[in-house]
PDB file of C-alpha atoms in Angstrom:
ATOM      1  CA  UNK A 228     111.416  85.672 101.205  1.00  0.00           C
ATOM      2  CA  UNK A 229     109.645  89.087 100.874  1.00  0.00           C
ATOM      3  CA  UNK A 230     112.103  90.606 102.992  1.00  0.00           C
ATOM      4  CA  UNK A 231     114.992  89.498 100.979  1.00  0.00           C
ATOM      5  CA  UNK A 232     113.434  90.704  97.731  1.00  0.00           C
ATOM      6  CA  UNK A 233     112.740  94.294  99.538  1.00  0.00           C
ATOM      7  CA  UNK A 234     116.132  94.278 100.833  1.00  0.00           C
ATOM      8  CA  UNK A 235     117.553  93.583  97.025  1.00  0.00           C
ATOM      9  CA  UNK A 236     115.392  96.200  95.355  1.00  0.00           C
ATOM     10  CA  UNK A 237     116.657  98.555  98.151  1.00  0.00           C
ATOM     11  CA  UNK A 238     120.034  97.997  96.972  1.00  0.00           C
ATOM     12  CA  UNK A 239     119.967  98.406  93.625  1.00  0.00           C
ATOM     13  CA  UNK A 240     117.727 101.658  93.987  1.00  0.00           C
ATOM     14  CA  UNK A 241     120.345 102.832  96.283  1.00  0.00           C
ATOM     15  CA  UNK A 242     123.670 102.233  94.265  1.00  0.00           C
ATOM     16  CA  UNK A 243     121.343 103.184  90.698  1.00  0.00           C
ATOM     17  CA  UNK A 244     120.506 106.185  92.585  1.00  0.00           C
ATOM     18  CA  UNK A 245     124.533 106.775  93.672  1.00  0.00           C
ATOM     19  CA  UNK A 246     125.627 105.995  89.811  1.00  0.00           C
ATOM     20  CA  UNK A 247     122.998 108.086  87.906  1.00  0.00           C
ATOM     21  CA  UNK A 248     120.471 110.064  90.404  1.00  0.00           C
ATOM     22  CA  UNK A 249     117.944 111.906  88.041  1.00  0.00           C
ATOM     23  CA  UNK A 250     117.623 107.922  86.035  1.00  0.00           C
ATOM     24  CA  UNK A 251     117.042 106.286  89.421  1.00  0.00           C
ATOM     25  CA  UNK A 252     113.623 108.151  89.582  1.00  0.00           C
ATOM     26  CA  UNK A 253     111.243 105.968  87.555  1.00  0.00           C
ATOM     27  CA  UNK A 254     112.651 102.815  88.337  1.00  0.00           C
ATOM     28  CA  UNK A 255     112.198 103.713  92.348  1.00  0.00           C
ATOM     29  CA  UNK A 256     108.887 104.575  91.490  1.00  0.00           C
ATOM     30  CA  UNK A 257     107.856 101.732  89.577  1.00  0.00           C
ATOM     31  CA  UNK A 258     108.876  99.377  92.779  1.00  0.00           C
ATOM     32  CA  UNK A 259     106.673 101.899  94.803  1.00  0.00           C
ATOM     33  CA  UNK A 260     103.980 101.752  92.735  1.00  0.00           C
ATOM     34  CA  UNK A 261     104.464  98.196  92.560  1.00  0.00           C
ATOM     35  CA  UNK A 262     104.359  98.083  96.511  1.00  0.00           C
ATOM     36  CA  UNK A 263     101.439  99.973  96.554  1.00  0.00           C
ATOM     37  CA  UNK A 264      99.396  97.687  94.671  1.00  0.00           C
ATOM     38  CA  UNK A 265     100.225  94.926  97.111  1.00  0.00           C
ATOM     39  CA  UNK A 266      99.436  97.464 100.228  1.00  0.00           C
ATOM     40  CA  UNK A 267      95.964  98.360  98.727  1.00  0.00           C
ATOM     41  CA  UNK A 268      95.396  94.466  98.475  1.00  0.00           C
ATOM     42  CA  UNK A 269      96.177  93.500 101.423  1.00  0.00           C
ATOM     43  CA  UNK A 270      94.214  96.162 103.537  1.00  0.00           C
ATOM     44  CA  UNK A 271      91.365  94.862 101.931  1.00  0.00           C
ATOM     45  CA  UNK A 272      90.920  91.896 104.220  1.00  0.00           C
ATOM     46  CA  UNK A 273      89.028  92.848 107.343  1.00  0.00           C
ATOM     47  CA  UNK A 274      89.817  94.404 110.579  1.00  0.00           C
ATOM     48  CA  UNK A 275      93.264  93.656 111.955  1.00  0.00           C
ATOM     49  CA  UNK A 276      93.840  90.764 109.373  1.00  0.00           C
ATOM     50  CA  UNK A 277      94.054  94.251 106.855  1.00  0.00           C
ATOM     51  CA  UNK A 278      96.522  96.160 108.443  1.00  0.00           C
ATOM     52  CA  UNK A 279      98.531  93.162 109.261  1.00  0.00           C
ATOM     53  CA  UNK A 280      98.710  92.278 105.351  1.00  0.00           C
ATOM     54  CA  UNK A 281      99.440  95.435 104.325  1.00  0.00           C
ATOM     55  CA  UNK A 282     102.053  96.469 106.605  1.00  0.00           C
ATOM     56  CA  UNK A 283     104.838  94.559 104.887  1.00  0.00           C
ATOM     57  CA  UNK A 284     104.175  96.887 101.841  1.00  0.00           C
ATOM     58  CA  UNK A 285     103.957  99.860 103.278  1.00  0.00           C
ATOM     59  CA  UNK A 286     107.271  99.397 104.766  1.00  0.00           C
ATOM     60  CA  UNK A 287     108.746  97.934 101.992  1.00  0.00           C
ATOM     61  CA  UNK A 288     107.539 100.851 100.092  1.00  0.00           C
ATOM     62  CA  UNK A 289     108.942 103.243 102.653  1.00  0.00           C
ATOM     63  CA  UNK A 290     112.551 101.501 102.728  1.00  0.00           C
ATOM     64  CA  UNK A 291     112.671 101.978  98.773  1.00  0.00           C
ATOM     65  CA  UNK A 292     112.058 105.460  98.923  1.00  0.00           C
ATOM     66  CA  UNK A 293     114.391 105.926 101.953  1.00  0.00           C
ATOM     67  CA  UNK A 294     117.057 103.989  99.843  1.00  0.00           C
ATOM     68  CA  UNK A 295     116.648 106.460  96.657  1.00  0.00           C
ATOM     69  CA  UNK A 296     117.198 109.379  98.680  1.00  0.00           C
ATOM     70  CA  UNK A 297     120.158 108.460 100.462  1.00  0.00           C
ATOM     71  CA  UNK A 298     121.931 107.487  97.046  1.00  0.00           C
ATOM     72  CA  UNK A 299     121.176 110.585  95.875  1.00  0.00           C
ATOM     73  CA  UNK A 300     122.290 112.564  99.075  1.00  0.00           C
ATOM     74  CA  UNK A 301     125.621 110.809  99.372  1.00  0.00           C
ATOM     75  CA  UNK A 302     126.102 111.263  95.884  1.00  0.00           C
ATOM     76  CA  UNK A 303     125.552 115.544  96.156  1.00  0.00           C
ATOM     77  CA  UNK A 304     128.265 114.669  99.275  1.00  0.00           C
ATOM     78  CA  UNK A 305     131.029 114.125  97.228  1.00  0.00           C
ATOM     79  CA  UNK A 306     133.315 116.805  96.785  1.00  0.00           C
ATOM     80  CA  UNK A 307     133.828 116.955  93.078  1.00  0.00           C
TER      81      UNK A 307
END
C-alpha cells in the first residue's frame, strides 16, 4: 500500500515538475518533509527493528527527489 502511494506521489512530482519546474519545488518538498517525519519515527524503535522501519522512508524520500529532478532535466531537454 505504501509503495503504491510513493509510486503516485512520484508521478505527479515528476509530470508537476515537467509542466511547471520552479512550482514543483515546495510541493516535492513538502512530501520529503513529510517522509522524513515518518523516517525519524521509525528509527526510533531499537536496533535493527529501527533501521528496518525507517528504510521505507528514506527510500521513498529518495525516489521523490529523484522524480523532481528528472522532470525538471527532461524538461531543460527540450529543444525550444
Amino acid at each position: 500500500m505504501m509503495v503504491v502511494g510513493i509510486v503516485a506521489v512520484c508521478v505527479v512530482i515528476a509530470v508537476l515538475a515537467f509542466l511547471l519546474p520552479r512550482l514543483s519545488r515546495h510541493p516535492q518538498n513538502g512530501a520529503q518533509r513529510s517522509l522524513g517525519v515518518g523516517s525519524r519515527a521509525g528509527s526510533k524503535a531499537p536496533g535493527p527493528l529501527g533501521r528496518l522501519l525507517s528504510k521505507p522512508f528514506r527510500s521513498g524520500s529518495r525516489a521523490v527527489g529523484r522524480s523532481g529532478s528528472a522532470g525538471r532535466r527532461m524538461r531543460g531537454r527540450l529543444p525550444f
